Short mmCIF file of C-alpha atoms in Angstrom, two decimals:
data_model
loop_
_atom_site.label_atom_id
_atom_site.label_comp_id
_atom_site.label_asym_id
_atom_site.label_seq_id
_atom_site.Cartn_x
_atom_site.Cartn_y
_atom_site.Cartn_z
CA UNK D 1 80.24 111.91 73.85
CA UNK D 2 83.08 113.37 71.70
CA UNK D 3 86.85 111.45 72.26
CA UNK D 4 89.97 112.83 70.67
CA UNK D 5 93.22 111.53 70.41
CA UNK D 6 97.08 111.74 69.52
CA UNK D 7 100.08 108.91 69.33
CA UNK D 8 103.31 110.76 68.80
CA UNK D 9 106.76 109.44 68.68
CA UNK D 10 109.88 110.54 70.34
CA UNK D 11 111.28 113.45 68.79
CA UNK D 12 114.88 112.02 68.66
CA UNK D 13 113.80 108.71 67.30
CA UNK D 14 115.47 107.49 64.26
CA UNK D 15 114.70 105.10 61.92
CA UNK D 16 114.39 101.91 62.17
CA UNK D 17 113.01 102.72 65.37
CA UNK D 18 108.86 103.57 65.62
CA UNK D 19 106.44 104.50 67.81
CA UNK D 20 106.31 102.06 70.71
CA UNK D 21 102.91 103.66 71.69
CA UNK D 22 99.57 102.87 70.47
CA UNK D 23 96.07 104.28 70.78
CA UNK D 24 92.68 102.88 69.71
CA UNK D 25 89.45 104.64 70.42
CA UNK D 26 85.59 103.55 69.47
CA UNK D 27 82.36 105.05 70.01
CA UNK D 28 82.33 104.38 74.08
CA UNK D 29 85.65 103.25 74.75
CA UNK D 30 89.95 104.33 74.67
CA UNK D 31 92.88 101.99 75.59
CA UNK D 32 96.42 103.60 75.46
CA UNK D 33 99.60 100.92 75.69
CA UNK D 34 103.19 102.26 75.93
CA UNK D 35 105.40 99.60 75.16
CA UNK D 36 108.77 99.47 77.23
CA UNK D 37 112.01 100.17 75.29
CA UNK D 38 114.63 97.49 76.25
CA UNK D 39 117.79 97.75 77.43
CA UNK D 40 120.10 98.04 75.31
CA UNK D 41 122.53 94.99 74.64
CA UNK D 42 119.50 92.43 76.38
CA UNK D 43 118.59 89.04 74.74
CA UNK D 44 114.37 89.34 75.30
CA UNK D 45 114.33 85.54 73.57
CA UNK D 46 111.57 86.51 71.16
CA UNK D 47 112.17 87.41 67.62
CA UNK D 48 109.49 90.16 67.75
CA UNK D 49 109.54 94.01 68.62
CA UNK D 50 108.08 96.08 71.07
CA UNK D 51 105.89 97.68 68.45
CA UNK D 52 105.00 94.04 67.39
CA UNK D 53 103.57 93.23 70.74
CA UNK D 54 101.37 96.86 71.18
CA UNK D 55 100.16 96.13 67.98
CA UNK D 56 98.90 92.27 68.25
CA UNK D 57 97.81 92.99 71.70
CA UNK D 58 95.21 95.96 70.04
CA UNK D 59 94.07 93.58 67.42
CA UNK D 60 92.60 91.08 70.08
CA UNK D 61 91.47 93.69 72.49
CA UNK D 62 89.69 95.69 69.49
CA UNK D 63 86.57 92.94 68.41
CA UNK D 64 85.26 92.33 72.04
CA UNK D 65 85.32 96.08 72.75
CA UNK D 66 83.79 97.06 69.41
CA UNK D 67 81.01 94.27 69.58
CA UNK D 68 79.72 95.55 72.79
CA UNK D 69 81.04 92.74 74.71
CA UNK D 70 80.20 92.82 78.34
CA UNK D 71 83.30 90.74 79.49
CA UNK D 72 85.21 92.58 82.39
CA UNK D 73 87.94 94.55 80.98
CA UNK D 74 90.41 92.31 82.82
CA UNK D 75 89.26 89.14 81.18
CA UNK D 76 89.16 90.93 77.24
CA UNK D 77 92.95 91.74 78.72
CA UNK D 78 93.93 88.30 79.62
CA UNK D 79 92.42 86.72 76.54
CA UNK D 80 94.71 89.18 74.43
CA UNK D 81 97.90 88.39 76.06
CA UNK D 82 96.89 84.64 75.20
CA UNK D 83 96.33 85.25 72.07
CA UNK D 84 99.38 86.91 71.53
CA UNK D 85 101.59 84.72 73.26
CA UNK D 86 99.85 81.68 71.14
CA UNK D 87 101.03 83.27 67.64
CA UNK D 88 104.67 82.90 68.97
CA UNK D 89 105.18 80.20 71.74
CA UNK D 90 106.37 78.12 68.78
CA UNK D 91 109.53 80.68 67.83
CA UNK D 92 110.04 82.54 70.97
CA UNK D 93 111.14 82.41 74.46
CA UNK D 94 107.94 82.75 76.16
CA UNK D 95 109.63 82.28 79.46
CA UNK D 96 112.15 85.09 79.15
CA UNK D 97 111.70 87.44 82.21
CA UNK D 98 112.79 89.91 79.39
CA UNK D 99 110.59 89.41 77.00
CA UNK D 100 108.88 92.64 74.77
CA UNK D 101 105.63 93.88 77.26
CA UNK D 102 103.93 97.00 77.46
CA UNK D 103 101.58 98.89 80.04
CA UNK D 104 97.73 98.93 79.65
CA UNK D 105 95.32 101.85 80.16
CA UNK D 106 91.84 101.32 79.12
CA UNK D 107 88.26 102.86 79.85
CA UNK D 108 84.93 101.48 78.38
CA UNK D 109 81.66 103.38 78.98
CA UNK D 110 78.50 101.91 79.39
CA UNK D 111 75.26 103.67 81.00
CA UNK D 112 75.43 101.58 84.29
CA UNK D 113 79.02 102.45 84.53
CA UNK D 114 82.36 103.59 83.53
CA UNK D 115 85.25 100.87 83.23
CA UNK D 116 88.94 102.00 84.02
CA UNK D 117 91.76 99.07 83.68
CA UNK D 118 95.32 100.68 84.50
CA UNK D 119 98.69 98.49 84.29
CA UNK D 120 101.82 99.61 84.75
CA UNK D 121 102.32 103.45 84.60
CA UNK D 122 99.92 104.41 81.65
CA UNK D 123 97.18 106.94 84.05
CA UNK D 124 93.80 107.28 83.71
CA UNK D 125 92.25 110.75 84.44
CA UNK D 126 88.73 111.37 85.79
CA UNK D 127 87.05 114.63 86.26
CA UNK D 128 84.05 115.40 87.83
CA UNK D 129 81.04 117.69 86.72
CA UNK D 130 81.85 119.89 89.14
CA UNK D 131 85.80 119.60 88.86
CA UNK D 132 87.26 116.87 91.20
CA UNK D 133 90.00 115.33 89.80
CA UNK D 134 90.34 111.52 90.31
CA UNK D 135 94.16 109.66 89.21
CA UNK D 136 93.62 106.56 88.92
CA UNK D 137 97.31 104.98 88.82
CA UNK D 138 99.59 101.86 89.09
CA UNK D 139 102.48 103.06 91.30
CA UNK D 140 104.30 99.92 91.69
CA UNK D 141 107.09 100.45 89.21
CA UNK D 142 107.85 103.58 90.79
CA UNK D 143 107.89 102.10 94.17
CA UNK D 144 110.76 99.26 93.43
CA UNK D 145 113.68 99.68 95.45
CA UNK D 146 116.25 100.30 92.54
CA UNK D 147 116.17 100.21 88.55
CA UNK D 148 118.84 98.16 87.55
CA UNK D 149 118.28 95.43 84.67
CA UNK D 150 118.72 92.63 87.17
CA UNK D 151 116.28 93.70 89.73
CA UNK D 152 113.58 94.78 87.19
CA UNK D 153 113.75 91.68 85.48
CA UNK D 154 113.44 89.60 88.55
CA UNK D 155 110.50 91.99 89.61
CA UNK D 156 108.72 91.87 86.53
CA UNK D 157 105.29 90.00 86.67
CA UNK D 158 106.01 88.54 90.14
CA UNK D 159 104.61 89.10 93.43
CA UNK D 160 106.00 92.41 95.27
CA UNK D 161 107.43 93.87 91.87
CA UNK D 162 105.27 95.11 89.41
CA UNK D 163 102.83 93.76 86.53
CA UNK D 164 102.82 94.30 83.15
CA UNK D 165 101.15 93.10 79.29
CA UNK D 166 103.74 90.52 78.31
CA UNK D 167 103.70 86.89 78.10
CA UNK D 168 101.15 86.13 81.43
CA UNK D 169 97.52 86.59 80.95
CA UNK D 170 97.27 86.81 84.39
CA UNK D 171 98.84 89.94 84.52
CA UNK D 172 95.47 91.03 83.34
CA UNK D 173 94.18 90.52 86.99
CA UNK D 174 96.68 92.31 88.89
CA UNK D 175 95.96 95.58 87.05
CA UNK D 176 94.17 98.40 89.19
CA UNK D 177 90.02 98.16 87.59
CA UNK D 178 87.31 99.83 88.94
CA UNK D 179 83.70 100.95 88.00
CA UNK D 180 82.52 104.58 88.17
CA UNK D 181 78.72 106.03 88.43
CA UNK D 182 78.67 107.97 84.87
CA UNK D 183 77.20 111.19 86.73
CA UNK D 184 80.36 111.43 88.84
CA UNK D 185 82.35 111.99 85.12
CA UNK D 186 81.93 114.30 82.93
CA UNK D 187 85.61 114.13 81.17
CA UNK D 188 88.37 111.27 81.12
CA UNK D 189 92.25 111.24 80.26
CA UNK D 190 93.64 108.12 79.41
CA UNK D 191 97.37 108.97 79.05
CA UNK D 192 101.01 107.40 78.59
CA UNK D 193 103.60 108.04 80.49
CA UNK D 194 104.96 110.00 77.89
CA UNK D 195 102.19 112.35 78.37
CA UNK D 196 101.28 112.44 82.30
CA UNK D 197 104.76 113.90 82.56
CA UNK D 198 103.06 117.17 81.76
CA UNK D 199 102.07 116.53 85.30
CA UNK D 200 104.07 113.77 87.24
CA UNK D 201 107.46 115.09 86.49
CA UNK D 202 106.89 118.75 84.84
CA UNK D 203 104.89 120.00 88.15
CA UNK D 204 101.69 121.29 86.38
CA UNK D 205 98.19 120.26 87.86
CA UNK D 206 96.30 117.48 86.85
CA UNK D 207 93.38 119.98 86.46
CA UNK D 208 95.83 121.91 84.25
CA UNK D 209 96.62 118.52 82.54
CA UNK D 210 92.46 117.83 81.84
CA UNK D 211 91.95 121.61 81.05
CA UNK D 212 94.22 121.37 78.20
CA UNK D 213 92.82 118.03 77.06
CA UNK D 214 89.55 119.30 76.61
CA UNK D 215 89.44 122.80 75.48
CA UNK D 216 92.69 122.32 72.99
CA UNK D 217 92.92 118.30 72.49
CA UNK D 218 95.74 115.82 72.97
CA UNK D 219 97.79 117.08 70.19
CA UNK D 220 98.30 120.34 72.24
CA UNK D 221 98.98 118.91 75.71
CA UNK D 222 101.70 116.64 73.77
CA UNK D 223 103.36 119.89 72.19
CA UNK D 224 103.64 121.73 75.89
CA UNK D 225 105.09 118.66 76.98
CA UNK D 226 107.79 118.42 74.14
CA UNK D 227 108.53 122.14 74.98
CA UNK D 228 109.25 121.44 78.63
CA UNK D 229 111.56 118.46 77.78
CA UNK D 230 113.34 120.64 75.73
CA UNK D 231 113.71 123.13 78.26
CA UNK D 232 114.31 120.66 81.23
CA UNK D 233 117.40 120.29 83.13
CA UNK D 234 117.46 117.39 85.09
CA UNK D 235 116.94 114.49 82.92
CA UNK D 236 115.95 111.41 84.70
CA UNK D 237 115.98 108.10 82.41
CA UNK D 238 115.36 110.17 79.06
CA UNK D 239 114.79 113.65 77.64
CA UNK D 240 112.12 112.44 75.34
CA UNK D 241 109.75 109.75 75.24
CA UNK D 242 106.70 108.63 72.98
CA UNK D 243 103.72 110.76 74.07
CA UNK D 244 99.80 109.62 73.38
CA UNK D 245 96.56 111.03 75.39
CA UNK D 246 92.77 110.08 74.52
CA UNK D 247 90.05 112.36 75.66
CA UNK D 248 86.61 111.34 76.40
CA UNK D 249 84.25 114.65 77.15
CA UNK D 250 80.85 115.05 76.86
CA UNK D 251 79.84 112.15 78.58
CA UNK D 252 76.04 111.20 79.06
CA UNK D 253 75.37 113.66 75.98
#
């Protein structure tokens, strides 16, 4: 099995703002967070940046994954999100419905089965020896009736909004998981949001998406997608955004 990957920042960031993405890969696994950019001008009640969070969240999901652990990916989730939230309960507003969080998108596999864990809008892509493409998505932040602060902050990790890595490990369990028979893959996308766009809001196929991923490598699908927010017209939320993709091919070989 060969996996690639690329974590790219916004184009028109500026210091001292950084990548709010992060990827880690190992030899059977990928998880891709995008952490959310607050609003500007809103008190999150924790001393700590986005990029913080990502970060911390990657060091506690990295030794179960790495060690082979056989934990469902939910519960080597959850324990993260403790963890995290246990280095800063002490200094932070824990219980600040604004507090720094990020989505989740991870895939582990094992010879009995592929693992896919998807929170928040972060996609995972599956595609089939002979070509079927399978999305497997969290649609629920698309799906909330409006996007003003107020109502995503009241609908944030709470029943009928959507669920995100933050400051409840039990957001862990309300992530979209599944198991896959490794003969029905043969190649996986595990994308950002930043990155899918190439597909959800750029138009192009998600076989185009997974053709590109494979044959020229994350870097490449990243650049098409900088060249079509360049050229877009209608800019919904932002022209740019962090991009990062992880491709697993080869599988079974």
């Amino acid at each position: 099995m060969e996996i690639r990957s690329s974590c790219q920042p916004a184009p028109d960031r500026r210091p001292p703002a950084v990548n709010e993405d992060f990827v880690l890969t190992g030899p059977d696994f990928a998880v891709v967070l995008d952490g959310a950019t607050p609003f500007a001008g809103i008190d999150s009640g924790c001393r700590h940046t986005v990029s913080w969070l990502v970060g911390r969240i990657v060091r506690y999901v990295a030794p179960p994954l790495l060690t082979a652990s056989t934990a469902p990916l939910a519960d080597v989730l959850a324990e993260a999100i403790a963890a995290v939230c246990a280095e800063h309960a002490d200094g932070c507003d824990l219980t600040n419905r604004d507090s720094p969080s990020s989505t989740v998108a991870m895939v582990r596999v094992r010879p009995d089965g592929i693992e896919h864990l998807v929170l928040a809008d972060s996609p995972v892509v599956y595609r089939s020896p002979d070509g079927v493409i399978t999305v497997h998505s969290d649609d629920r932040l698309e799906e909330l009736p409006e996007r003003t602060v107020e109502s995503v902050r009241r609908l944030r990790n709470a029943p009928g909004g959507f669920w995100v890595a933050s400051t409840d490990p039990a957001a862990a369990y309300q992530a979209v998981t599944g198991t896959t028979d490794p003969a029905e893959v043969a190649a996986i996308g595990v994308l950002s949001d930043g990155a899918s766009r190439y597909a959800e809001r750029y138009g192009r196929s998600w076989d185009d998406l997974m053709n590109v991923l494979t044959t020229e490598g994350p870097a490449a699908l990243i650049r098409r997608v900088r060249q079509y927010d360049e050229a877009a017209e209608t800019i919904r939320w932002k022209r740019y955004d962090d991009a990062t993709a992880a491709v697993l091919y080869d599988i079974g070989r």
